[in-house]
mmCIF file of C-alpha atoms in Angstrom:
data_model
loop_
_atom_site.group_PDB
_atom_site.id
_atom_site.type_symbol
_atom_site.label_atom_id
_atom_site.label_comp_id
_atom_site.label_asym_id
_atom_site.label_seq_id
_atom_site.Cartn_x
_atom_site.Cartn_y
_atom_site.Cartn_z
ATOM 1 C CA MET B 1 -6.686 -4.700 -17.524
ATOM 2 C CA PRO B 2 -9.167 -6.459 -15.199
ATOM 3 C CA THR B 3 -9.757 -10.284 -14.891
ATOM 4 C CA GLU B 4 -11.810 -12.806 -13.849
ATOM 5 C CA GLU B 5 -10.727 -14.264 -10.106
ATOM 6 C CA SER B 6 -9.194 -17.974 -10.272
ATOM 7 C CA GLY B 7 -10.732 -20.503 -8.537
ATOM 8 C CA ALA B 8 -7.598 -20.449 -5.927
ATOM 9 C CA ALA B 9 -8.376 -16.328 -5.616
ATOM 10 C CA ARG B 10 -12.284 -17.056 -5.096
ATOM 11 C CA ALA B 11 -11.479 -19.832 -2.496
ATOM 12 C CA PHE B 12 -8.934 -17.409 -1.044
ATOM 13 C CA GLY B 13 -11.985 -14.824 -0.448
ATOM 14 C CA ALA B 14 -14.212 -17.665 0.763
ATOM 15 C CA VAL B 15 -11.905 -18.353 3.667
ATOM 16 C CA LEU B 16 -11.128 -14.851 4.717
ATOM 17 C CA ASP B 17 -15.094 -14.024 4.801
ATOM 18 C CA GLY B 18 -15.381 -17.507 6.845
ATOM 19 C CA ALA B 19 -12.654 -16.406 9.138
ATOM 20 C CA ALA B 20 -14.313 -13.336 9.552
ATOM 21 C CA THR B 21 -17.953 -15.016 9.986
ATOM 22 C CA VAL B 22 -16.257 -17.207 12.935
ATOM 23 C CA ALA B 23 -14.358 -14.444 14.330
ATOM 24 C CA MET B 24 -17.855 -12.544 14.568
ATOM 25 C CA ALA B 25 -19.551 -15.796 16.253
ATOM 26 C CA ILE B 26 -16.715 -15.621 18.762
ATOM 27 C CA ALA B 27 -17.006 -12.051 19.716
ATOM 28 C CA SER B 28 -20.772 -12.556 19.997
ATOM 29 C CA THR B 29 -20.405 -15.475 22.209
ATOM 30 C CA LEU B 30 -18.093 -13.750 24.258
ATOM 31 C CA MET B 31 -20.788 -10.807 24.541
ATOM 32 C CA THR B 32 -23.166 -13.003 26.062
ATOM 33 C CA VAL B 33 -20.804 -14.121 28.609
ATOM 34 C CA LEU B 34 -20.115 -11.067 29.626
ATOM 35 C CA ILE B 35 -23.694 -10.299 30.152
ATOM 36 C CA VAL B 36 -24.070 -13.390 31.758
ATOM 37 C CA ILE B 37 -21.023 -12.834 34.367
ATOM 38 C CA PHE B 38 -22.005 -8.937 35.118
ATOM 39 C CA SER B 39 -25.616 -10.621 35.768
ATOM 40 C CA TRP B 40 -23.757 -12.918 38.428
ATOM 41 C CA LEU B 41 -22.037 -10.211 39.817
ATOM 42 C CA VAL B 42 -24.901 -8.237 40.434
ATOM 43 C CA PHE B 43 -26.655 -10.746 41.990
ATOM 44 C CA GLY B 44 -23.568 -11.740 43.992
ATOM 45 C CA ARG B 45 -23.322 -8.297 45.361
ATOM 46 C CA TYR B 46 -26.572 -7.227 45.844
ATOM 47 C CA VAL B 47 -28.709 -10.498 46.633
ATOM 48 C CA LEU B 48 -26.038 -12.965 48.379
ATOM 49 C CA ASN B 49 -23.927 -10.054 49.635
ATOM 50 C CA ALA B 50 -20.879 -11.630 48.554
ATOM 51 C CA THR B 51 -19.447 -10.101 45.419
ATOM 52 C CA PRO B 52 -17.085 -12.159 43.017
ATOM 53 C CA THR B 53 -13.776 -10.942 42.765
ATOM 54 C CA TRP B 54 -12.896 -12.823 39.532
ATOM 55 C CA VAL B 55 -15.297 -10.886 37.515
ATOM 56 C CA GLU B 56 -13.489 -7.469 36.836
ATOM 57 C CA GLN B 57 -10.216 -9.499 35.759
ATOM 58 C CA VAL B 58 -12.478 -11.985 33.435
ATOM 59 C CA SER B 59 -14.353 -9.117 32.113
ATOM 60 C CA LEU B 60 -10.760 -7.340 31.125
ATOM 61 C CA LEU B 61 -9.851 -10.146 29.245
ATOM 62 C CA ILE B 62 -13.111 -10.535 27.326
ATOM 63 C CA VAL B 63 -13.558 -7.232 26.336
ATOM 64 C CA VAL B 64 -10.192 -7.052 24.854
ATOM 65 C CA TRP B 65 -11.140 -10.290 22.764
ATOM 66 C CA ILE B 66 -14.284 -8.588 21.419
ATOM 67 C CA THR B 67 -12.712 -5.489 20.681
ATOM 68 C CA PHE B 68 -9.826 -7.007 18.413
ATOM 69 C CA LEU B 69 -12.086 -9.611 16.564
ATOM 70 C CA GLY B 70 -14.767 -6.991 15.851
ATOM 71 C CA ALA B 71 -12.063 -4.560 14.407
ATOM 72 C CA ALA B 72 -10.616 -7.065 12.208
ATOM 73 C CA VAL B 73 -14.183 -8.058 10.980
ATOM 74 C CA GLY B 74 -15.059 -4.573 10.627
ATOM 75 C CA ILE B 75 -12.119 -4.389 8.117
ATOM 76 C CA ARG B 76 -13.320 -7.333 6.148
ATOM 77 C CA ARG B 77 -16.903 -6.186 6.039
ATOM 78 C CA LYS B 78 -15.589 -2.398 5.666
ATOM 79 C CA THR B 79 -18.331 -1.403 8.283
ATOM 80 C CA HIS B 80 -15.687 1.107 10.140
ATOM 81 C CA LEU B 81 -16.555 4.549 10.237
ATOM 82 C CA ALA B 82 -14.429 6.554 7.712
ATOM 83 C CA VAL B 83 -14.220 10.415 7.275
ATOM 84 C CA ASP B 84 -13.737 10.589 3.365
ATOM 85 C CA PHE B 85 -15.662 13.443 1.923
ATOM 86 C CA ILE B 86 -12.424 15.326 1.522
ATOM 87 C CA ARG B 87 -10.942 12.541 -0.633
ATOM 88 C CA GLU B 88 -14.167 12.003 -2.234
ATOM 89 C CA GLY B 89 -13.947 15.718 -3.441
ATOM 90 C CA LEU B 90 -10.497 15.367 -5.171
ATOM 91 C CA PRO B 91 -10.030 14.333 -8.808
ATOM 92 C CA ARG B 92 -10.198 10.665 -9.800
ATOM 93 C CA PRO B 93 -6.518 9.947 -10.070
ATOM 94 C CA ILE B 94 -5.722 11.463 -6.669
ATOM 95 C CA ARG B 95 -8.585 9.950 -4.708
ATOM 96 C CA ASN B 96 -7.668 6.327 -6.261
ATOM 97 C CA THR B 97 -3.767 7.050 -5.265
ATOM 98 C CA LEU B 98 -5.410 7.937 -1.324
ATOM 99 C CA ALA B 99 -7.772 5.070 -1.335
ATOM 100 C CA TYR B 100 -4.395 2.480 -2.256
ATOM 101 C CA PHE B 101 -2.304 4.186 0.481
ATOM 102 C CA ALA B 102 -5.097 4.104 2.830
ATOM 103 C CA VAL B 103 -5.445 0.077 2.214
ATOM 104 C CA ILE B 104 -1.473 -0.400 2.319
ATOM 105 C CA ALA B 105 -0.949 1.581 5.400
ATOM 106 C CA LEU B 106 -3.716 -0.477 6.992
ATOM 107 C CA CYS B 107 -2.195 -3.650 5.594
ATOM 108 C CA ALA B 108 1.373 -2.665 7.419
ATOM 109 C CA PHE B 109 -0.245 -1.726 10.398
ATOM 110 C CA GLY B 110 -1.803 -5.171 10.808
ATOM 111 C CA ILE B 111 1.362 -6.632 10.068
ATOM 112 C CA VAL B 112 3.225 -4.331 12.927
ATOM 113 C CA MET B 113 0.540 -5.189 15.409
ATOM 114 C CA ALA B 114 0.938 -8.700 14.931
ATOM 115 C CA TRP B 115 4.380 -8.789 15.576
ATOM 116 C CA GLN B 116 3.971 -6.338 18.485
ATOM 117 C CA GLY B 117 1.287 -8.715 19.821
ATOM 118 C CA TRP B 118 3.449 -11.415 19.612
ATOM 119 C CA VAL B 119 6.322 -9.427 21.640
ATOM 120 C CA MET B 120 3.954 -8.717 23.965
ATOM 121 C CA LEU B 121 3.105 -12.074 24.566
ATOM 122 C CA GLU B 122 6.612 -13.251 24.636
ATOM 123 C CA ARG B 123 7.351 -10.736 27.542
ATOM 124 C CA THR B 124 3.970 -11.677 29.897
ATOM 125 C CA MET B 125 3.633 -15.541 29.277
ATOM 126 C CA GLN B 126 5.262 -16.031 32.448
ATOM 127 C CA ARG B 127 2.773 -13.549 34.555
ATOM 128 C CA GLU B 128 -0.382 -14.523 35.719
ATOM 129 C CA ILE B 129 -3.490 -12.340 35.995
ATOM 130 C CA PRO B 130 -4.687 -11.603 39.276
ATOM 131 C CA MET B 131 -7.355 -13.883 40.458
ATOM 132 C CA LEU B 132 -7.941 -16.045 37.449
ATOM 133 C CA GLY B 133 -4.655 -17.890 37.407
ATOM 134 C CA VAL B 134 -3.963 -17.743 33.609
ATOM 135 C CA SER B 135 -1.078 -16.347 31.839
ATOM 136 C CA GLU B 136 -1.258 -12.419 31.071
ATOM 137 C CA GLY B 137 -0.142 -13.433 27.843
ATOM 138 C CA TRP B 138 -3.740 -14.300 26.915
ATOM 139 C CA ARG B 139 -4.423 -10.762 26.548
ATOM 140 C CA SER B 140 -2.185 -10.332 23.559
ATOM 141 C CA VAL B 141 -3.531 -13.216 21.575
ATOM 142 C CA PRO B 142 -6.534 -11.140 20.266
ATOM 143 C CA VAL B 143 -3.870 -8.534 19.117
ATOM 144 C CA ILE B 144 -1.298 -11.156 17.179
ATOM 145 C CA VAL B 145 -4.982 -12.866 15.815
ATOM 146 C CA SER B 146 -6.460 -9.158 14.777
ATOM 147 C CA GLY B 147 -3.328 -8.195 13.352
ATOM 148 C CA VAL B 148 -2.770 -11.226 11.113
ATOM 149 C CA MET B 149 -6.578 -11.062 10.128
ATOM 150 C CA ILE B 150 -6.393 -7.042 9.314
ATOM 151 C CA ALA B 151 -2.917 -7.824 7.214
ATOM 152 C CA LEU B 152 -4.738 -10.526 5.043
ATOM 153 C CA PHE B 153 -8.177 -8.737 4.699
ATOM 154 C CA THR B 154 -6.249 -5.693 3.303
ATOM 155 C CA PHE B 155 -4.010 -7.839 1.000
ATOM 156 C CA ASP B 156 -6.847 -9.424 -0.636
ATOM 157 C CA ASP B 157 -8.648 -6.003 -1.110
ATOM 158 C CA LEU B 158 -5.412 -5.041 -2.528
ATOM 159 C CA ARG B 159 -5.038 -8.074 -4.787
ATOM 160 C CA ARG B 160 -8.685 -7.509 -6.042
ATOM 161 C CA ALA B 161 -8.518 -4.102 -6.706
ATOM 162 C CA ILE B 162 -5.126 -4.604 -8.751
ATOM 163 C CA PHE B 163 -5.834 -7.642 -10.392
ATOM 164 C CA HIS B 164 -9.445 -7.688 -10.947
ATOM 165 C CA GLY B 165 -10.626 -4.250 -11.062
ATOM 166 C CA LYS B 166 -12.363 -4.262 -7.861
ATOM 167 C CA ALA B 167 -13.132 -0.834 -6.156
ATOM 168 C CA LEU B 168 -11.197 -0.104 -2.855
#
């Protein structure tokens, strides 16, 4: 029997929505930075005849952040591409079971992603990214952040579906 969400549950959802908005703002800002540094690369290479060598490594780092933050936000906003025509053609009980299974599997994936991101961080913290002088571990941080966000977002979806009758 669906119930009305408590104030704490609504606040939790609002915090998660805010986290998704902040993550998208960061990813958007990083995309702008990526465009600027590639413009500098082209200008340096073809106008100054002096290619800035750091651009490649910074770009790789930025792309990792954009990708993982965007993936987590896509989970929250339900904007990922899904091929669900087979599931939608099944009887309602099977369709609902598969929908719950998919969300539970995604939650588990987020947890494993955060955990393995932490393992990667520990293993790469002592190495430096060539030409940047910063820890290689910075490539692992977005994996951890994204994994935690995916786990929290899918947990919230499950909570709303189970206790408040919201559709998955």
